[in-house]
Short mmCIF file of N, CA and C in Angstrom, two decimals:
data_model
loop_
_atom_site.label_atom_id
_atom_site.label_comp_id
_atom_site.label_asym_id
_atom_site.label_seq_id
_atom_site.Cartn_x
_atom_site.Cartn_y
_atom_site.Cartn_z
N MET A 1 13.52 10.21 25.89
CA MET A 1 13.21 11.13 24.84
C MET A 1 14.09 10.81 23.64
N ALA A 2 13.53 10.81 22.45
CA ALA A 2 14.27 10.48 21.24
C ALA A 2 15.04 11.69 20.74
N PRO A 3 16.21 11.47 20.17
CA PRO A 3 16.97 12.60 19.63
C PRO A 3 16.28 13.16 18.39
N SER A 4 16.38 14.46 18.22
CA SER A 4 15.76 15.14 17.08
C SER A 4 16.72 15.11 15.90
N SER A 5 16.18 14.94 14.72
CA SER A 5 17.01 14.93 13.51
C SER A 5 16.60 16.07 12.59
N ASP A 6 16.16 17.18 13.17
CA ASP A 6 15.73 18.32 12.36
C ASP A 6 16.87 18.95 11.59
N ASN A 7 18.07 18.90 12.12
CA ASN A 7 19.19 19.58 11.48
C ASN A 7 20.09 18.64 10.70
N ASP A 8 19.63 17.43 10.44
CA ASP A 8 20.44 16.45 9.71
C ASP A 8 20.28 16.69 8.21
N PRO A 9 21.32 17.13 7.51
CA PRO A 9 21.20 17.40 6.07
C PRO A 9 21.11 16.13 5.23
N ASN A 10 21.44 14.98 5.79
CA ASN A 10 21.40 13.72 5.04
C ASN A 10 20.04 13.05 5.08
N LEU A 11 19.15 13.51 5.91
CA LEU A 11 17.87 12.84 6.08
C LEU A 11 16.96 12.91 4.84
N PRO A 12 16.76 14.07 4.21
CA PRO A 12 15.87 14.09 3.03
C PRO A 12 16.30 13.18 1.89
N PRO A 13 17.58 13.14 1.50
CA PRO A 13 17.94 12.21 0.41
C PRO A 13 17.77 10.74 0.79
N ILE A 14 18.03 10.42 2.05
CA ILE A 14 17.87 9.03 2.49
C ILE A 14 16.40 8.63 2.45
N LEU A 15 15.53 9.52 2.95
CA LEU A 15 14.10 9.21 2.92
C LEU A 15 13.58 9.12 1.49
N TYR A 16 14.04 10.02 0.61
CA TYR A 16 13.62 9.97 -0.79
C TYR A 16 14.05 8.65 -1.43
N ALA A 17 15.26 8.21 -1.13
CA ALA A 17 15.74 6.94 -1.69
C ALA A 17 14.91 5.77 -1.17
N LEU A 18 14.59 5.76 0.12
CA LEU A 18 13.79 4.67 0.67
C LEU A 18 12.38 4.65 0.08
N PHE A 19 11.76 5.83 -0.04
CA PHE A 19 10.41 5.88 -0.62
C PHE A 19 10.42 5.49 -2.09
N SER A 20 11.45 5.89 -2.83
CA SER A 20 11.56 5.50 -4.24
C SER A 20 11.76 4.00 -4.38
N PHE A 21 12.56 3.43 -3.49
CA PHE A 21 12.77 1.98 -3.50
C PHE A 21 11.47 1.23 -3.22
N ALA A 22 10.72 1.69 -2.22
CA ALA A 22 9.45 1.04 -1.89
C ALA A 22 8.45 1.19 -3.03
N ARG A 23 8.45 2.33 -3.68
CA ARG A 23 7.55 2.53 -4.82
C ARG A 23 7.93 1.59 -5.97
N GLY A 24 9.21 1.43 -6.21
CA GLY A 24 9.66 0.52 -7.26
C GLY A 24 9.28 -0.92 -6.97
N LEU A 25 9.43 -1.34 -5.72
CA LEU A 25 9.02 -2.70 -5.36
C LEU A 25 7.52 -2.88 -5.57
N GLY A 26 6.74 -1.88 -5.23
CA GLY A 26 5.30 -1.95 -5.45
C GLY A 26 4.96 -2.02 -6.92
N ASN A 27 5.67 -1.27 -7.74
CA ASN A 27 5.43 -1.32 -9.19
C ASN A 27 5.77 -2.68 -9.77
N ILE A 28 6.85 -3.26 -9.30
CA ILE A 28 7.25 -4.58 -9.80
C ILE A 28 6.26 -5.66 -9.34
N ALA A 29 5.81 -5.58 -8.10
CA ALA A 29 4.92 -6.60 -7.56
C ALA A 29 3.48 -6.47 -8.07
N SER A 30 3.08 -5.28 -8.49
CA SER A 30 1.69 -5.08 -8.86
C SER A 30 1.30 -5.79 -10.16
N GLY A 31 2.23 -5.95 -11.07
CA GLY A 31 1.91 -6.62 -12.33
C GLY A 31 1.51 -8.08 -12.13
N PRO A 32 2.39 -8.90 -11.57
CA PRO A 32 2.02 -10.30 -11.36
C PRO A 32 0.85 -10.49 -10.40
N LEU A 33 0.77 -9.63 -9.38
CA LEU A 33 -0.31 -9.75 -8.41
C LEU A 33 -1.67 -9.46 -9.05
N SER A 34 -1.75 -8.40 -9.82
CA SER A 34 -3.03 -8.08 -10.46
C SER A 34 -3.39 -9.11 -11.53
N THR A 35 -2.38 -9.65 -12.21
CA THR A 35 -2.65 -10.70 -13.20
C THR A 35 -3.23 -11.93 -12.53
N ARG A 36 -2.67 -12.32 -11.38
CA ARG A 36 -3.20 -13.47 -10.64
C ARG A 36 -4.62 -13.22 -10.16
N LEU A 37 -4.87 -12.00 -9.65
CA LEU A 37 -6.20 -11.70 -9.14
C LEU A 37 -7.24 -11.66 -10.27
N LEU A 38 -6.86 -11.14 -11.43
CA LEU A 38 -7.80 -11.11 -12.54
C LEU A 38 -8.02 -12.49 -13.14
N ALA A 39 -7.02 -13.36 -13.05
CA ALA A 39 -7.15 -14.70 -13.63
C ALA A 39 -7.87 -15.66 -12.70
N SER A 40 -7.99 -15.30 -11.42
CA SER A 40 -8.63 -16.23 -10.48
C SER A 40 -10.13 -16.28 -10.73
N HIS A 41 -10.68 -17.46 -10.64
CA HIS A 41 -12.11 -17.66 -10.82
C HIS A 41 -12.68 -18.06 -9.47
N SER A 42 -13.22 -17.09 -8.78
CA SER A 42 -13.78 -17.39 -7.47
C SER A 42 -15.21 -16.87 -7.41
N LYS A 43 -15.83 -17.07 -6.27
CA LYS A 43 -17.20 -16.61 -6.09
C LYS A 43 -17.27 -15.11 -5.88
N LEU A 44 -16.12 -14.46 -5.72
CA LEU A 44 -16.10 -13.03 -5.51
C LEU A 44 -16.12 -12.24 -6.82
N ASP A 45 -16.14 -12.93 -7.96
CA ASP A 45 -16.17 -12.23 -9.24
C ASP A 45 -17.51 -11.54 -9.42
N ALA A 46 -17.56 -10.29 -9.05
CA ALA A 46 -18.79 -9.52 -9.17
C ALA A 46 -18.82 -8.81 -10.51
N THR A 47 -19.98 -8.67 -11.07
CA THR A 47 -20.10 -7.95 -12.33
C THR A 47 -20.25 -6.46 -12.09
N GLY A 48 -20.13 -6.02 -10.86
CA GLY A 48 -20.27 -4.60 -10.57
C GLY A 48 -18.98 -3.83 -10.73
N GLY A 49 -17.94 -4.43 -11.25
CA GLY A 49 -16.66 -3.76 -11.44
C GLY A 49 -16.69 -2.86 -12.65
N TYR A 50 -17.38 -1.76 -12.55
CA TYR A 50 -17.54 -0.80 -13.64
C TYR A 50 -18.17 -1.45 -14.87
N GLY A 51 -19.03 -2.41 -14.64
CA GLY A 51 -19.73 -3.07 -15.73
C GLY A 51 -18.93 -4.16 -16.41
N LEU A 52 -17.74 -4.40 -15.97
CA LEU A 52 -16.89 -5.43 -16.59
C LEU A 52 -16.79 -6.63 -15.67
N PRO A 53 -17.00 -7.82 -16.17
CA PRO A 53 -16.89 -9.01 -15.31
C PRO A 53 -15.44 -9.34 -15.00
N GLY A 54 -15.23 -9.92 -13.84
CA GLY A 54 -13.90 -10.39 -13.48
C GLY A 54 -13.08 -9.44 -12.63
N TYR A 55 -13.55 -8.23 -12.43
CA TYR A 55 -12.78 -7.27 -11.65
C TYR A 55 -13.18 -7.24 -10.18
N GLY A 56 -14.11 -8.09 -9.78
CA GLY A 56 -14.59 -8.08 -8.40
C GLY A 56 -13.50 -8.39 -7.40
N VAL A 57 -12.67 -9.40 -7.67
CA VAL A 57 -11.61 -9.79 -6.75
C VAL A 57 -10.58 -8.67 -6.63
N LEU A 58 -10.26 -8.04 -7.74
CA LEU A 58 -9.27 -6.96 -7.72
C LEU A 58 -9.79 -5.76 -6.93
N ILE A 59 -11.07 -5.44 -7.07
CA ILE A 59 -11.66 -4.33 -6.34
C ILE A 59 -11.72 -4.64 -4.84
N ILE A 60 -12.09 -5.86 -4.49
CA ILE A 60 -12.14 -6.25 -3.08
C ILE A 60 -10.73 -6.25 -2.47
N PHE A 61 -9.74 -6.73 -3.20
CA PHE A 61 -8.36 -6.72 -2.69
C PHE A 61 -7.87 -5.30 -2.47
N THR A 62 -8.15 -4.41 -3.41
CA THR A 62 -7.73 -3.02 -3.27
C THR A 62 -8.40 -2.37 -2.06
N GLY A 63 -9.68 -2.61 -1.87
CA GLY A 63 -10.39 -2.07 -0.72
C GLY A 63 -9.88 -2.63 0.59
N ALA A 64 -9.56 -3.92 0.61
CA ALA A 64 -9.07 -4.53 1.84
C ALA A 64 -7.68 -3.99 2.22
N THR A 65 -6.81 -3.82 1.24
CA THR A 65 -5.49 -3.27 1.55
C THR A 65 -5.59 -1.81 1.96
N LEU A 66 -6.51 -1.05 1.38
CA LEU A 66 -6.72 0.33 1.78
C LEU A 66 -7.25 0.40 3.22
N ALA A 67 -8.17 -0.49 3.56
CA ALA A 67 -8.71 -0.53 4.92
C ALA A 67 -7.63 -0.92 5.92
N ALA A 68 -6.79 -1.89 5.57
CA ALA A 68 -5.71 -2.30 6.47
C ALA A 68 -4.71 -1.16 6.67
N SER A 69 -4.41 -0.45 5.62
CA SER A 69 -3.51 0.69 5.72
C SER A 69 -4.11 1.79 6.59
N GLY A 70 -5.39 2.03 6.42
CA GLY A 70 -6.06 3.04 7.24
C GLY A 70 -6.10 2.66 8.70
N MET A 71 -6.31 1.37 8.98
CA MET A 71 -6.31 0.92 10.38
C MET A 71 -4.92 1.06 11.00
N GLY A 72 -3.89 0.78 10.23
CA GLY A 72 -2.54 0.95 10.74
C GLY A 72 -2.22 2.41 11.02
N ALA A 73 -2.65 3.30 10.13
CA ALA A 73 -2.42 4.73 10.34
C ALA A 73 -3.24 5.24 11.52
N ALA A 74 -4.47 4.76 11.66
CA ALA A 74 -5.30 5.18 12.77
C ALA A 74 -4.74 4.69 14.10
N TYR A 75 -4.24 3.47 14.13
CA TYR A 75 -3.63 2.93 15.34
C TYR A 75 -2.42 3.76 15.74
N LYS A 76 -1.60 4.09 14.76
CA LYS A 76 -0.40 4.88 15.06
C LYS A 76 -0.78 6.29 15.49
N GLY A 77 -1.84 6.85 14.89
CA GLY A 77 -2.27 8.21 15.25
C GLY A 77 -2.93 8.29 16.61
N PHE A 78 -3.67 7.26 17.01
CA PHE A 78 -4.38 7.30 18.28
C PHE A 78 -3.61 6.66 19.42
N LYS A 79 -2.44 6.11 19.13
CA LYS A 79 -1.66 5.46 20.17
C LYS A 79 -1.16 6.51 21.15
N ARG A 80 -1.38 6.28 22.41
CA ARG A 80 -0.96 7.22 23.45
C ARG A 80 0.30 6.71 24.13
N GLU A 81 1.12 7.64 24.50
CA GLU A 81 2.36 7.25 25.20
C GLU A 81 2.17 7.22 26.68
#
């Protein structure tokens, strides 16, 4: 059985710092990543990206990462001990 940390007063600030750090890393990485995806010329460039050409790869990447995140959350939620 794992120890409970319900009464630990240091836990909320530590978690807030970790989440803020992860958000900052995501903000820093999103600029170059989206620039690369928009600059790539592949067969996935669909014109259905809100009527603008070139956003197909970015939309597919966003959907794929959302699906992967959902699968990870679903796996963790349905995992039985």
